[in-house]
Coordinates of C-alpha atoms in Angstrom, one line a residue:
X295 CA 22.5 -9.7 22.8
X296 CA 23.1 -9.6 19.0
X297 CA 21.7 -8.1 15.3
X298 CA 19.0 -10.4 13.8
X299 CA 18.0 -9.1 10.1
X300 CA 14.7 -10.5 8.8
X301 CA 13.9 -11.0 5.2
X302 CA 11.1 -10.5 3.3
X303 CA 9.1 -13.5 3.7
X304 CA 7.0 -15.4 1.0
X305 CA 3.7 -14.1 1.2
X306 CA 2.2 -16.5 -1.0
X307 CA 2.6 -18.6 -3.1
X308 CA 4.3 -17.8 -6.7
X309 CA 4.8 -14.3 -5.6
X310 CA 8.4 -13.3 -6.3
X311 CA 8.3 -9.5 -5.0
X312 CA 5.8 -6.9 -2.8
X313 CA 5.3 -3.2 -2.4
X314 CA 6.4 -2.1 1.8
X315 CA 3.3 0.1 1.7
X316 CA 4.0 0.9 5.3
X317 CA 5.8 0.5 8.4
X318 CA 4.0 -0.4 11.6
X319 CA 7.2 0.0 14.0
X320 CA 9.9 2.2 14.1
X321 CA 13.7 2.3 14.9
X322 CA 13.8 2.0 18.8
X323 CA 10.5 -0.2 19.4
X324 CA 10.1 -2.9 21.5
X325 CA 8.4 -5.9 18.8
X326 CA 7.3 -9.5 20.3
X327 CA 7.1 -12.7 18.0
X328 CA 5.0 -12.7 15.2
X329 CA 4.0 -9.0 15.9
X330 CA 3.3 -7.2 12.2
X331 CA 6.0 -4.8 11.8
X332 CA 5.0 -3.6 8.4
X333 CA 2.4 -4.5 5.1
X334 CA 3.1 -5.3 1.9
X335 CA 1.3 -5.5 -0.9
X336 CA 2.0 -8.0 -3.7
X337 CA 0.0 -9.0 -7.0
X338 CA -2.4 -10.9 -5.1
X339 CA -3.4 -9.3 -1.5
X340 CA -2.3 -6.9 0.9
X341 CA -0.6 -8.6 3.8
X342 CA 0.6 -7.8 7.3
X343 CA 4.6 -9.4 8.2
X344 CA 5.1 -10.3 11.5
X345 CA 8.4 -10.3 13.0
X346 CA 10.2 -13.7 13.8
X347 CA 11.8 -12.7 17.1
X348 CA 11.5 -11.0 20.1
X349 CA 13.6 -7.9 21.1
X350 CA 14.1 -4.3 19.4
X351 CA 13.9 -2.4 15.9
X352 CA 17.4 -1.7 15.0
X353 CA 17.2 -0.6 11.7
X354 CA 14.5 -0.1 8.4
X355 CA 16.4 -1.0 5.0
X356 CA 13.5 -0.1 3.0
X357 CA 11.4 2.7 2.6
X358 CA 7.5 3.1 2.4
X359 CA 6.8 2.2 -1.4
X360 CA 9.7 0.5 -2.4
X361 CA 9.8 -2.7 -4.3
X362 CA 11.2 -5.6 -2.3
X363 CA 11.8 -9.0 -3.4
X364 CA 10.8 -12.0 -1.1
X365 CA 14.2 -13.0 0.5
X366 CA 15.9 -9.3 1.1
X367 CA 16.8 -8.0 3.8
X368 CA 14.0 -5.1 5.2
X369 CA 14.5 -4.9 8.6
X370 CA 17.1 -5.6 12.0
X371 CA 16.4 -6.1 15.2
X372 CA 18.6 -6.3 18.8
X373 CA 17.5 -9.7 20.3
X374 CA 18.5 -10.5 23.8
X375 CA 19.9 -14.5 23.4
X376 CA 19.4 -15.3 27.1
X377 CA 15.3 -14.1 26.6
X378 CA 15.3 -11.4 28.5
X379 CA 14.5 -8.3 28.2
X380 CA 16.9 -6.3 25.8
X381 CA 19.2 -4.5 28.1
X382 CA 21.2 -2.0 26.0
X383 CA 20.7 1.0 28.8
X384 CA 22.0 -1.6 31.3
X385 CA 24.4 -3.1 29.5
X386 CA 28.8 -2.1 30.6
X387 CA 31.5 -1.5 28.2
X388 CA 32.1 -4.8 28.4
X389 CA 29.0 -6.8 27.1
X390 CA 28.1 -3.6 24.9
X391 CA 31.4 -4.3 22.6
X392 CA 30.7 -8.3 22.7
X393 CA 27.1 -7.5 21.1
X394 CA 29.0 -4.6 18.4
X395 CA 31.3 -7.7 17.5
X396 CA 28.6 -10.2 17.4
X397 CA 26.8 -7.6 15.1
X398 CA 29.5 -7.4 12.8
X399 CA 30.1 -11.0 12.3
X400 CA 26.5 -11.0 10.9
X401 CA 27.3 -8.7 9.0
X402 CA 25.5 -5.9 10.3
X403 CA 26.0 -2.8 7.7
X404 CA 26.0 0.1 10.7
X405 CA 28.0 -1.7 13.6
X406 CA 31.5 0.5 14.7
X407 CA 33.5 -2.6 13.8
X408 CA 32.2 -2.9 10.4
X409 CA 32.9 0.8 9.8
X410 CA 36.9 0.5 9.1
X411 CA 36.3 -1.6 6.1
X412 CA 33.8 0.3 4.3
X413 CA 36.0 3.5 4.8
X414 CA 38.9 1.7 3.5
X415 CA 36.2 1.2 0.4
X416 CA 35.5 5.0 0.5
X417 CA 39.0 5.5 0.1
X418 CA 39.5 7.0 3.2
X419 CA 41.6 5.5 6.1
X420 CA 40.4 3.5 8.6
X421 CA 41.3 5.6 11.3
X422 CA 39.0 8.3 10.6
X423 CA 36.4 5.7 11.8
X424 CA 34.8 6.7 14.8
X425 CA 35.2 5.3 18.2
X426 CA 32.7 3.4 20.1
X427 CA 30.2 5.2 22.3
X428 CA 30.1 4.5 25.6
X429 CA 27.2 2.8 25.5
X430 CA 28.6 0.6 23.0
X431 CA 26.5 1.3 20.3
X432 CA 24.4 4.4 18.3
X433 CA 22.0 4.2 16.1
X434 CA 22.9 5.7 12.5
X435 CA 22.9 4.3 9.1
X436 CA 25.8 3.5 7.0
X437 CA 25.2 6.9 5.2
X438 CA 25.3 9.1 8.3
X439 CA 28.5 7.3 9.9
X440 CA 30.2 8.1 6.4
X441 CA 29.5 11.3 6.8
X442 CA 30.2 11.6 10.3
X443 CA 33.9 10.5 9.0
X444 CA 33.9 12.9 6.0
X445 CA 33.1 15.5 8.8
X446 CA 35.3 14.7 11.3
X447 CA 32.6 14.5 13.5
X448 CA 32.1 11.8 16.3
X449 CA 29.0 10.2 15.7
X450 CA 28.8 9.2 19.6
X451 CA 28.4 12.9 20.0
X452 CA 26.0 13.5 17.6
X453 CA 22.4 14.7 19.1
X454 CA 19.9 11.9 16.7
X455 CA 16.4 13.9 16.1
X456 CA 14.9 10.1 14.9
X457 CA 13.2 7.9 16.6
X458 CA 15.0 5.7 19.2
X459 CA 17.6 8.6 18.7
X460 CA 18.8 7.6 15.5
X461 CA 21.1 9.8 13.7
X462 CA 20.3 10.9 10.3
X463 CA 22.9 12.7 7.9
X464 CA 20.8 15.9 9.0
X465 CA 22.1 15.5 12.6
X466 CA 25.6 15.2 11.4
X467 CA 25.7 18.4 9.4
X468 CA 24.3 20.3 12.2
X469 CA 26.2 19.1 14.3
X470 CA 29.8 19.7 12.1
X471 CA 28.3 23.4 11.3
X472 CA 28.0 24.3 15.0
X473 CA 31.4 23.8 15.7
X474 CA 31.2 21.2 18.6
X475 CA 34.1 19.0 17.6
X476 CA 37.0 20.0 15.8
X477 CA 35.5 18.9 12.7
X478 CA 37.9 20.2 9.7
X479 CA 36.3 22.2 7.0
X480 CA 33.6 20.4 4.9
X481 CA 34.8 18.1 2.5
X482 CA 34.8 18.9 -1.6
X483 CA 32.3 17.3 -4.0
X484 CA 32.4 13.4 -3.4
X485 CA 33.5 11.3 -6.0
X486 CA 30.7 8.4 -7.7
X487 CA 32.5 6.1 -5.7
X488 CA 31.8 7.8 -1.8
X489 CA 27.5 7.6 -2.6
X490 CA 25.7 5.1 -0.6
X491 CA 24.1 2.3 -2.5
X492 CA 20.4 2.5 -3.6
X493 CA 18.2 6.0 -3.7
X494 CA 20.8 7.5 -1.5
X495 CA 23.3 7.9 -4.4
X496 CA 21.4 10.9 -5.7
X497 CA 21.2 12.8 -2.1
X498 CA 24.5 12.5 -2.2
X499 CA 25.4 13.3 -5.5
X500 CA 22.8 16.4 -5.0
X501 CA 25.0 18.0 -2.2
X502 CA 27.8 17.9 -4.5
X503 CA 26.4 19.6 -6.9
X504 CA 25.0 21.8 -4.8
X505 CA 28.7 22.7 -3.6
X506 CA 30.0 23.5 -6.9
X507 CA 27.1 25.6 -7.5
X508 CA 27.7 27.8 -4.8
X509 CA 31.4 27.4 -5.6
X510 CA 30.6 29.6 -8.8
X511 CA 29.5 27.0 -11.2
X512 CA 27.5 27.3 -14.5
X513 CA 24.7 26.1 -12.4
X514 CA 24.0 29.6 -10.6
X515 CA 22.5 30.8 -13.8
X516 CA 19.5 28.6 -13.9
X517 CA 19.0 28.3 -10.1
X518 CA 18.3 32.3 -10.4
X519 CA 15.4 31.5 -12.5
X520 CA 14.4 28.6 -9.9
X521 CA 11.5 29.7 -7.8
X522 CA 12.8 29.7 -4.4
X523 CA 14.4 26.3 -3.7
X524 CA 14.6 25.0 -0.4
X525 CA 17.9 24.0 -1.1
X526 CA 17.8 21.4 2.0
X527 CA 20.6 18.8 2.4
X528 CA 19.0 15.7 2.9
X529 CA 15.4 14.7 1.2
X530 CA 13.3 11.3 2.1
X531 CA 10.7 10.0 -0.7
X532 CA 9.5 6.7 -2.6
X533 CA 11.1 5.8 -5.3
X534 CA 7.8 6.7 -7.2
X535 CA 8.3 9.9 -6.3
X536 CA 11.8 10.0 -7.0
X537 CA 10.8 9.0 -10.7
X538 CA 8.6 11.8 -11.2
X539 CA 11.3 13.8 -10.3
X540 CA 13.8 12.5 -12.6
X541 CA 11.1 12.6 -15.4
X542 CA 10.7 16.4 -14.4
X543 CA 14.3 17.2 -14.2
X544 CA 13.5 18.4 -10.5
X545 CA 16.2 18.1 -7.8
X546 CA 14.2 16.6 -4.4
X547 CA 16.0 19.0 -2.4
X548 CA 14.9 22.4 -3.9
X549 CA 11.3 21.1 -3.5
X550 CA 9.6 23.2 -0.3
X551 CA 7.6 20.8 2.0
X552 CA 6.2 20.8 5.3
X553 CA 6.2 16.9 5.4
X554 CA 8.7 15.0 7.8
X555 CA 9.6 11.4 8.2
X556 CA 12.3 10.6 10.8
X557 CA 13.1 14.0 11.1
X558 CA 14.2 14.5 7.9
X559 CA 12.4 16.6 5.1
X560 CA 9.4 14.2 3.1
X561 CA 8.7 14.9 0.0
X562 CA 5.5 13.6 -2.0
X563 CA 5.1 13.3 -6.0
X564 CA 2.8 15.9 -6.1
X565 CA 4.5 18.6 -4.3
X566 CA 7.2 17.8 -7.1
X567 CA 4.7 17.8 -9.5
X568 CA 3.3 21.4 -8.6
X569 CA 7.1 22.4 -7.9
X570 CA 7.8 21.5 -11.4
X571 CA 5.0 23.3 -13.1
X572 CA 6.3 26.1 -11.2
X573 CA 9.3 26.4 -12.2
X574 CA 8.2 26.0 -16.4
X575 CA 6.8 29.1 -15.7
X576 CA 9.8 31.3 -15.4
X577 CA 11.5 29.1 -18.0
X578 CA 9.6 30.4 -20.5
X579 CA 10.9 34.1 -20.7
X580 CA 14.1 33.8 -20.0
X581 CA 17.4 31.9 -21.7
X582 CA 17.3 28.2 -21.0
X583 CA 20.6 27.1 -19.2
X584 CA 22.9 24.3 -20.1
X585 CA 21.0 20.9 -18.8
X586 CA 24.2 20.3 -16.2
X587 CA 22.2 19.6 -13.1
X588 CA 19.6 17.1 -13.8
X589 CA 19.8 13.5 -13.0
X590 CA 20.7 11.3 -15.8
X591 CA 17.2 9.8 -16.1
X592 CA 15.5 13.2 -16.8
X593 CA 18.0 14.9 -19.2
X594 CA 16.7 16.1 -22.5
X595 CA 17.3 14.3 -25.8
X596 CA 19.4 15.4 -29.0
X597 CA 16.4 17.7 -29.9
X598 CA 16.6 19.8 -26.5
X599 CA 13.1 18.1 -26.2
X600 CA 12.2 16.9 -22.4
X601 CA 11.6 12.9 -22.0
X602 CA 8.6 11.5 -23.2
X603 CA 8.1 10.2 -20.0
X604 CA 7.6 14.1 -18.5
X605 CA 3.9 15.0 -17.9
X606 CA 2.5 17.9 -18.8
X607 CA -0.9 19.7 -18.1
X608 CA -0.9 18.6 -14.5
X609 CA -1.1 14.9 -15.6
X610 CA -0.3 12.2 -12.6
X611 CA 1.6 9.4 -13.1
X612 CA 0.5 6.2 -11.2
X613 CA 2.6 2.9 -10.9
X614 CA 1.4 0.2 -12.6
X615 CA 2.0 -2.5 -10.1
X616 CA 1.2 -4.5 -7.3
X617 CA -2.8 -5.8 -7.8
X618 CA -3.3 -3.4 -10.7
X619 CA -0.6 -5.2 -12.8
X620 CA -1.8 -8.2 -11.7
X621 CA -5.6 -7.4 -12.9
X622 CA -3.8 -6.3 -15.8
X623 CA -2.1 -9.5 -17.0
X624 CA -4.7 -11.6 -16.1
X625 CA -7.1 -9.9 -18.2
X626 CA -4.7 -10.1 -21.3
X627 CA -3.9 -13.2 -20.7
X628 CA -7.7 -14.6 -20.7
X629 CA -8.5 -12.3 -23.4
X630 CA -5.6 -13.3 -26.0
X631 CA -5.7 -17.0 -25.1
X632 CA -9.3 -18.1 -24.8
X633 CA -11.9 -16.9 -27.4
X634 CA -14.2 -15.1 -25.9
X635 CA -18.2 -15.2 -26.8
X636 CA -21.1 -13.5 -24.4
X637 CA -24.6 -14.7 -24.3
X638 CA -27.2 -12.0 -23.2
X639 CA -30.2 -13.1 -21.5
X640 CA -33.1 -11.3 -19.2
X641 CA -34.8 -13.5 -16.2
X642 CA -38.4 -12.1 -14.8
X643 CA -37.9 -12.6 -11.2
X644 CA -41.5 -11.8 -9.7
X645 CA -41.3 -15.1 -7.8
X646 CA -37.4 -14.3 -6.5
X647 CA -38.2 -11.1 -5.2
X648 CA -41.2 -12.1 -2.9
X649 CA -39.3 -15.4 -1.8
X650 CA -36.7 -12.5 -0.8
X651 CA -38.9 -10.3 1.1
X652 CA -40.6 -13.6 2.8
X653 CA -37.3 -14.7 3.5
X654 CA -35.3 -11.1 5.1
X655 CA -37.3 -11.3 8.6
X656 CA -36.0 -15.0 9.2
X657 CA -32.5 -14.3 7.5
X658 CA -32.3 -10.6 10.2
X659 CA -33.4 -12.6 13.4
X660 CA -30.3 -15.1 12.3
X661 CA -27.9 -11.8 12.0
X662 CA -27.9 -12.3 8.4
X663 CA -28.2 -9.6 5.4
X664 CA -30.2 -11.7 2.8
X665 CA -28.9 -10.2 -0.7
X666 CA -29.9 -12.3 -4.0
X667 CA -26.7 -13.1 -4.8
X668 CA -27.2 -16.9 -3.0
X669 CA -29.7 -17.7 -4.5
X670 CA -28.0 -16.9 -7.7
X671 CA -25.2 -19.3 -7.0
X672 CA -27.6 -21.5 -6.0
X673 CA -29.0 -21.5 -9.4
X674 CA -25.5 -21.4 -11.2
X675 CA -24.9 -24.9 -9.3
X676 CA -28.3 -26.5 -10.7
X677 CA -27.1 -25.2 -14.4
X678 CA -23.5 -26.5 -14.0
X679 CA -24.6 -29.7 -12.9
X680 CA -26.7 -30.2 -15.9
X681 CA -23.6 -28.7 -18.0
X682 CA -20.3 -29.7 -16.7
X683 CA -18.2 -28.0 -19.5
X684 CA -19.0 -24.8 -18.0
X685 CA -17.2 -25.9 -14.7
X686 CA -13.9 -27.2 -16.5
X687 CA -10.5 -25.9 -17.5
X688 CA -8.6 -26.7 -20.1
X689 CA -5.0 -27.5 -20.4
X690 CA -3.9 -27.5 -23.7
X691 CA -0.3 -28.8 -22.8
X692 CA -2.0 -32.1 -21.8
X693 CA -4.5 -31.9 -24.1
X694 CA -7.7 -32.7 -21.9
X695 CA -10.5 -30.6 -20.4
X696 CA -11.2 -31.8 -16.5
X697 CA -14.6 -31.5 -15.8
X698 CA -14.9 -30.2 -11.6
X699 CA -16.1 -31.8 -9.5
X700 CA -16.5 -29.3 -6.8
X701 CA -18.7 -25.8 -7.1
X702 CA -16.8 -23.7 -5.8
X703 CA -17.5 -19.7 -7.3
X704 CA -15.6 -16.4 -7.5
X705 CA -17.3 -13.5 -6.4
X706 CA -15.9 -10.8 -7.8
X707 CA -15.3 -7.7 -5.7
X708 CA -14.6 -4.2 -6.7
X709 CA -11.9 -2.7 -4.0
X710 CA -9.6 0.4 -4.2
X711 CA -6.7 -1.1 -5.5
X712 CA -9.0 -3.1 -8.2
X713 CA -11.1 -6.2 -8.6
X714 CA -10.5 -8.9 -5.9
X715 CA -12.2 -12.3 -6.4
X716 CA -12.6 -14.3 -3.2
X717 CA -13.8 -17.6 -3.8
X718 CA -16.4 -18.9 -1.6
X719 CA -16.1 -23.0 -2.1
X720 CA -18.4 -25.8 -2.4
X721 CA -21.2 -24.2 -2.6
X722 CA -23.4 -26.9 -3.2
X723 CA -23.0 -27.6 0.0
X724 CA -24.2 -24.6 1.8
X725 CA -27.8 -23.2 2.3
X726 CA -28.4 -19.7 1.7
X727 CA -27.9 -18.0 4.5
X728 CA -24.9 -19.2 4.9
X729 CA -23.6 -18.3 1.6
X730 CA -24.8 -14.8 2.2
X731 CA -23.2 -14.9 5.4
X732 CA -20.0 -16.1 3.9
X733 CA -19.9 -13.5 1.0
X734 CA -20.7 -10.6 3.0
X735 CA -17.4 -11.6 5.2
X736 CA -15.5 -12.2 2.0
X737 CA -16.3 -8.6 -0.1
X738 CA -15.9 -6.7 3.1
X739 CA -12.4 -8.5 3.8
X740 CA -11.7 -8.3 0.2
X741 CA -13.0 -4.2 0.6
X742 CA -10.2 -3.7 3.5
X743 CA -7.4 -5.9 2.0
X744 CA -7.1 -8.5 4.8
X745 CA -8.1 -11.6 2.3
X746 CA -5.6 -14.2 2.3
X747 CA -4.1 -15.2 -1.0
X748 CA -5.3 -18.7 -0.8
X749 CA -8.9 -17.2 -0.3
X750 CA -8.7 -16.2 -4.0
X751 CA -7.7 -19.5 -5.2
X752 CA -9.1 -22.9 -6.4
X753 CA -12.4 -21.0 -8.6
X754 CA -14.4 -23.2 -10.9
X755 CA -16.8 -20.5 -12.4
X756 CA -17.1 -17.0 -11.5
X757 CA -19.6 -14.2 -10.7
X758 CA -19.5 -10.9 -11.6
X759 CA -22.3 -8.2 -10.1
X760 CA -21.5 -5.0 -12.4
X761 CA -25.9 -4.1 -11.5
X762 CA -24.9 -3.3 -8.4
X763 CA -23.6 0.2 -9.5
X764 CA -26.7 0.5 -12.4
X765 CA -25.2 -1.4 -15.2
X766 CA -27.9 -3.7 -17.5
X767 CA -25.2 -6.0 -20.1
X768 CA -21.7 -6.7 -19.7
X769 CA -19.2 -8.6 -21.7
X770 CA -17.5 -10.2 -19.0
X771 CA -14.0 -11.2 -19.2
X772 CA -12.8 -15.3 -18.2
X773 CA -10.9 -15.5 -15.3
X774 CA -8.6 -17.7 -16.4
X775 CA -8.4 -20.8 -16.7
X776 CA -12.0 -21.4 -15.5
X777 CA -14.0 -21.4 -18.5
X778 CA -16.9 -19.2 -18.0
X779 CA -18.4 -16.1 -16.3
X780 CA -22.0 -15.0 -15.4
X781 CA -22.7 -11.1 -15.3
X782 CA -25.5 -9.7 -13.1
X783 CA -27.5 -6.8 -13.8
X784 CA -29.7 -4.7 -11.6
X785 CA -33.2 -6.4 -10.6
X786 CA -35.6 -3.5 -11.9
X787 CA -39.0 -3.2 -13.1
X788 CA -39.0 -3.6 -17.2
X789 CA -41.5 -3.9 -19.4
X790 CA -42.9 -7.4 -20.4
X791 CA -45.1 -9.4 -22.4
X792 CA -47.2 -11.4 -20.8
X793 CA -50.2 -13.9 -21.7
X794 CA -53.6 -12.3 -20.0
X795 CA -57.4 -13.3 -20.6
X796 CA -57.5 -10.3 -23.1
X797 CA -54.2 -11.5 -25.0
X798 CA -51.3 -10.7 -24.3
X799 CA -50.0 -7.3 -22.7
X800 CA -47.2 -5.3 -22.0
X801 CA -46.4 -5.1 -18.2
X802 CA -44.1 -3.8 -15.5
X803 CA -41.8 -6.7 -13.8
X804 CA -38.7 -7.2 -11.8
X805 CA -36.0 -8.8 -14.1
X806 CA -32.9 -9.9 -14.0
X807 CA -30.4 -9.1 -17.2
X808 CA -28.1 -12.0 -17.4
X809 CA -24.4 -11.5 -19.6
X810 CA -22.8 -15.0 -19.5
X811 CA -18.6 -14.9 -21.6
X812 CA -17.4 -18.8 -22.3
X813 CA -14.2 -19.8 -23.9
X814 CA -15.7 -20.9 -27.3
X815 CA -13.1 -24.0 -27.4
X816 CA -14.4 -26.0 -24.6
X817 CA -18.2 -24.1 -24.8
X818 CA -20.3 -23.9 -27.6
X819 CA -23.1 -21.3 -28.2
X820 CA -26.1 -23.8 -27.9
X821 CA -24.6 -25.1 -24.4
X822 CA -24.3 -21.9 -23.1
X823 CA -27.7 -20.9 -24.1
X824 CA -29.0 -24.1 -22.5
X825 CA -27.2 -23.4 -19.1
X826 CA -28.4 -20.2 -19.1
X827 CA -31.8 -21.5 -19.4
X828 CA -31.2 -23.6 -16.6
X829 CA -30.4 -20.7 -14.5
X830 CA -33.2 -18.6 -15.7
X831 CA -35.5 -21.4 -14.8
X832 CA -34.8 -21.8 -11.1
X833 CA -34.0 -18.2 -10.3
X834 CA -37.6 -17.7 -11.9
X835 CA -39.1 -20.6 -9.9
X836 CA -37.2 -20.0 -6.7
X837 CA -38.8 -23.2 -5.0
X838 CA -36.6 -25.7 -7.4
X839 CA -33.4 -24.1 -5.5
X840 CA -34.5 -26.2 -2.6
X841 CA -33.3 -29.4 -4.2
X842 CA -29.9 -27.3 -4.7

């Protein structure tokens, strides 16, 4: 049996880095191959990891929320090497301490044997390290097992309240202050030097400070002002929350929660946020103590003025990451390299919406929810046949515009997290029900983030429906580097003209508003007006899509 630790994977391509939005497994879990153990979100999709081996979760490096890039380290398992089943209850002295050694070699940051050396770090001798259990192994982090040794407690005889029984730093300090080893007294203040690496630096740091307060520091006076700290030991949270706490000058551990994670106290951004607010309150009529006790990213500037990061007025902050970001740059990007020029245009669709309703009966016996959007497409093929430039890219470093030769559309898709286009490919191929078939499986996979990255890849023109929440015109934005989009309004009844044997007369009909954005360097105006014609004309004569 030995310690396998699996990396973040590369979850598509070009993506460098992903949020863990959550765990699916916990320390002490039996996982099989290719099992998801957790999902990630990264600028294109949100994706399940599976697990490369078969045995037990050892450890979690990472916590729900955190930043990972692809090749670290986010997770441990125990792996039987024979294929069995993993035998740690089973396993003697013997074969217990052969897997701790094996552990170690792989460098496995909590194993007994690797604990001499980091103390040695620490500054502390290597004897204090605890012995092994008789097991041959327990389940702490490197944190816990320093503080176990800080303690003078035996982590073998620490009670873990985690899952699998992992020890937290929680179990240690209970465990020290009910005298059941002869633990000598708690240690002073740690130095910079004895803080774990990562978020866990400022727990650590915290409890320090929180000793010299209680030692009769300068930090009594504004704790007395405080209203009613939890004062805990040990605080989990995402590093987003951990930011809104530095911004508020707020120490996670004086922040009351009923939230738990592992055992441990979990604390969310806005519990910090309304813990904060609180605590303004009291500030107000009463002298403001020296800033001593706040992290270093939330202290005040020369002017005694808080960071200009701090919210105020019960504003939220929200990261700007993940598929937001990405929306973000590729919106600026489109907008500050291609010149931009939309063409408004209004299609009378009497003909579309009865070839519709003729068509639903047929399209509801085959299991299918006949929308207009394929017959749109459908259309958008017949005009970019007649006008390749609007299905090219340009690419100005080889100075050449290729012309497509496959149809293959973007629908874009309004989710949560953002906009999601899932590209739906050679359409010219495909009849309609099929397309609406496909589309429907696309938006509502695109709706419950399970699209694959590549399924947002290879576009040649895009779609966007903005009538389907009530909007009329649009100035559509390029995605990049296609080089045009077509925006739908709602089919409703509008007034029109229209030739009668009295003259003309102003009438009630189903149209279409259409708002079609080219890049101006590869399109010009009249072109664009002339495929939009094209479209108009066989979405307003719905029988010429048959030739589509």
């Amino acid at each position: 049996m030995t310690i396998k630790e699996f990396k973040l994977p590369d979850v598509g391509e070009g993506v460098a880095e992903g949020e863990l939005v959550s765990w699916l497994v916990a320390p002490g879990d039996r996982v099989e191959e290719d099992q998801p153990v957790a999902e990630v979100e990264t600028d294109k999709a949100l994706v399940e990891v599976p697990s490369s081996y078969d045995g037990t979760v050892e450890e979690l490096f990472v916590e729900e929320g955190q930043m990972v890039p692809v090749g670290d380290v986010i997770i441990s398992f125990r792996v039987d090497e024979d294929g069995g089943e993993d035998a740690t209850a089973a396993d003697d002295g013997e074969s217990a301490a052969a897997a701790s050694e094996t552990a170690a070699d792989e460098g496995a940051p909590d194993t007994a044997d690797a604990e001499p050396e980091a103390a040695t770090e620490d500054g502390t001798e290597p004897t204090d390290a605890e012995p092994d259990t008789p097991s041959g192994r327990t389940f702490a982090p490197p944190s816990a097992r320093r503080l176990a040794r800080e303690l003078g407690v035996d982590v073998a005889a620490v009670d873990g309240s985690g899952p699998g029984g992992r020890v937290s730093e929680a179990d240690v300090r209970a465990h020290a202050e009910g005298g059941s080893s002869d633990a000598p007294d708690p240690r002073p203040a740690p130095t910079p030097t004895d803080t774990d690496a990562g978020e866990r630096k400022s727990a650590v740091s915290k409890r320090g400070s929180a000793d010299a307060t209680d030692a009769g520091g300068s930090e009594a006076a504004s704790a007395a002002s405080a209203p009613d700290p939890a004062g805990r030991e040990t605080t989990l949270a995402t590093p987003a929350t951990r930011k809104v706490a530095r911004e508020r000058g707020v120490d996670l551990d004086d922040v009351p929660t009923d939230e738990t994670r592992d055992g441990e106290a979990f604390v969310t951004a806005d519990a910090v946020t309304a813990y904060a607010d609180a605590l303004e309150s009291p500030a107000e009529s009463t002298p403001e103590p020296e800033p001593t006790d706040v992290d270093a990213g939330s202290a005040p500037d020369a002017t005694g003025e808080p960071a200009a990061a701090e919210t105020a007025g019960g504003d939220e902050t929200v990261p700007y990451r993940g598929v937001r970001r990405t929306i973000g740059k590729q919106m600026e990007r489109s907008k500050f390299t291609a010149p931009h020029v939309t063409h408004h245009d209004t299609a009378e669709v009497d003909a579309l919406v009865e070839a519709r309703e003729e068509l639903k009966p047929k399209a509801e016996a085959a299991g299918v929810k006949l929308t207009y959007m394929p017959f749109v497409m459908k259309a958008i093929v017949a005009g970019l046949k007649e006008y390749p430039y609007l299905n090219s890219e340009l690419r100005e470093d080889e100075e050449e515009i290729v012309l497509k030769g496959e149809y293959n559309l973007g629908i874009a898709v309004a989710t949560d997290a953002g906009l999601m286009v899932p590209v739906v490919e050679d359409v010219d191929e495909k009849g309609l029900f099929e397309l609406a078939e496909e589309v429907r499986d696309l938006a509502s996979r695109a709706r419950e983030r399970k699209l694959k990255p590549a399924e947002m890849k290879g576009g040649t023109f895009s779609i966007t429906n903005f009538g389907a929440i009530g909007g009329e015109y649009a100035t559509p934005i390029i995605n990049y580097p296609e080089t045009a989009i077509l925006g739908l309004g709602a089919i409703e009844e509008r007034p029109v003209v229209r030739d009668g044997d009295d003259g003309s007369e102003v009438v009630p009909a189903p149209t279409l508003p259409l708002s079609l954005s080219i890049d101006h360097r590869v399109v010009d105006g009249a072109v664009a007006a002339e495929f939009a014609n094209t479209v108009m004309e066989h979405l307003e004569h719905p029988l010429l899509l048959l030739n589509e």
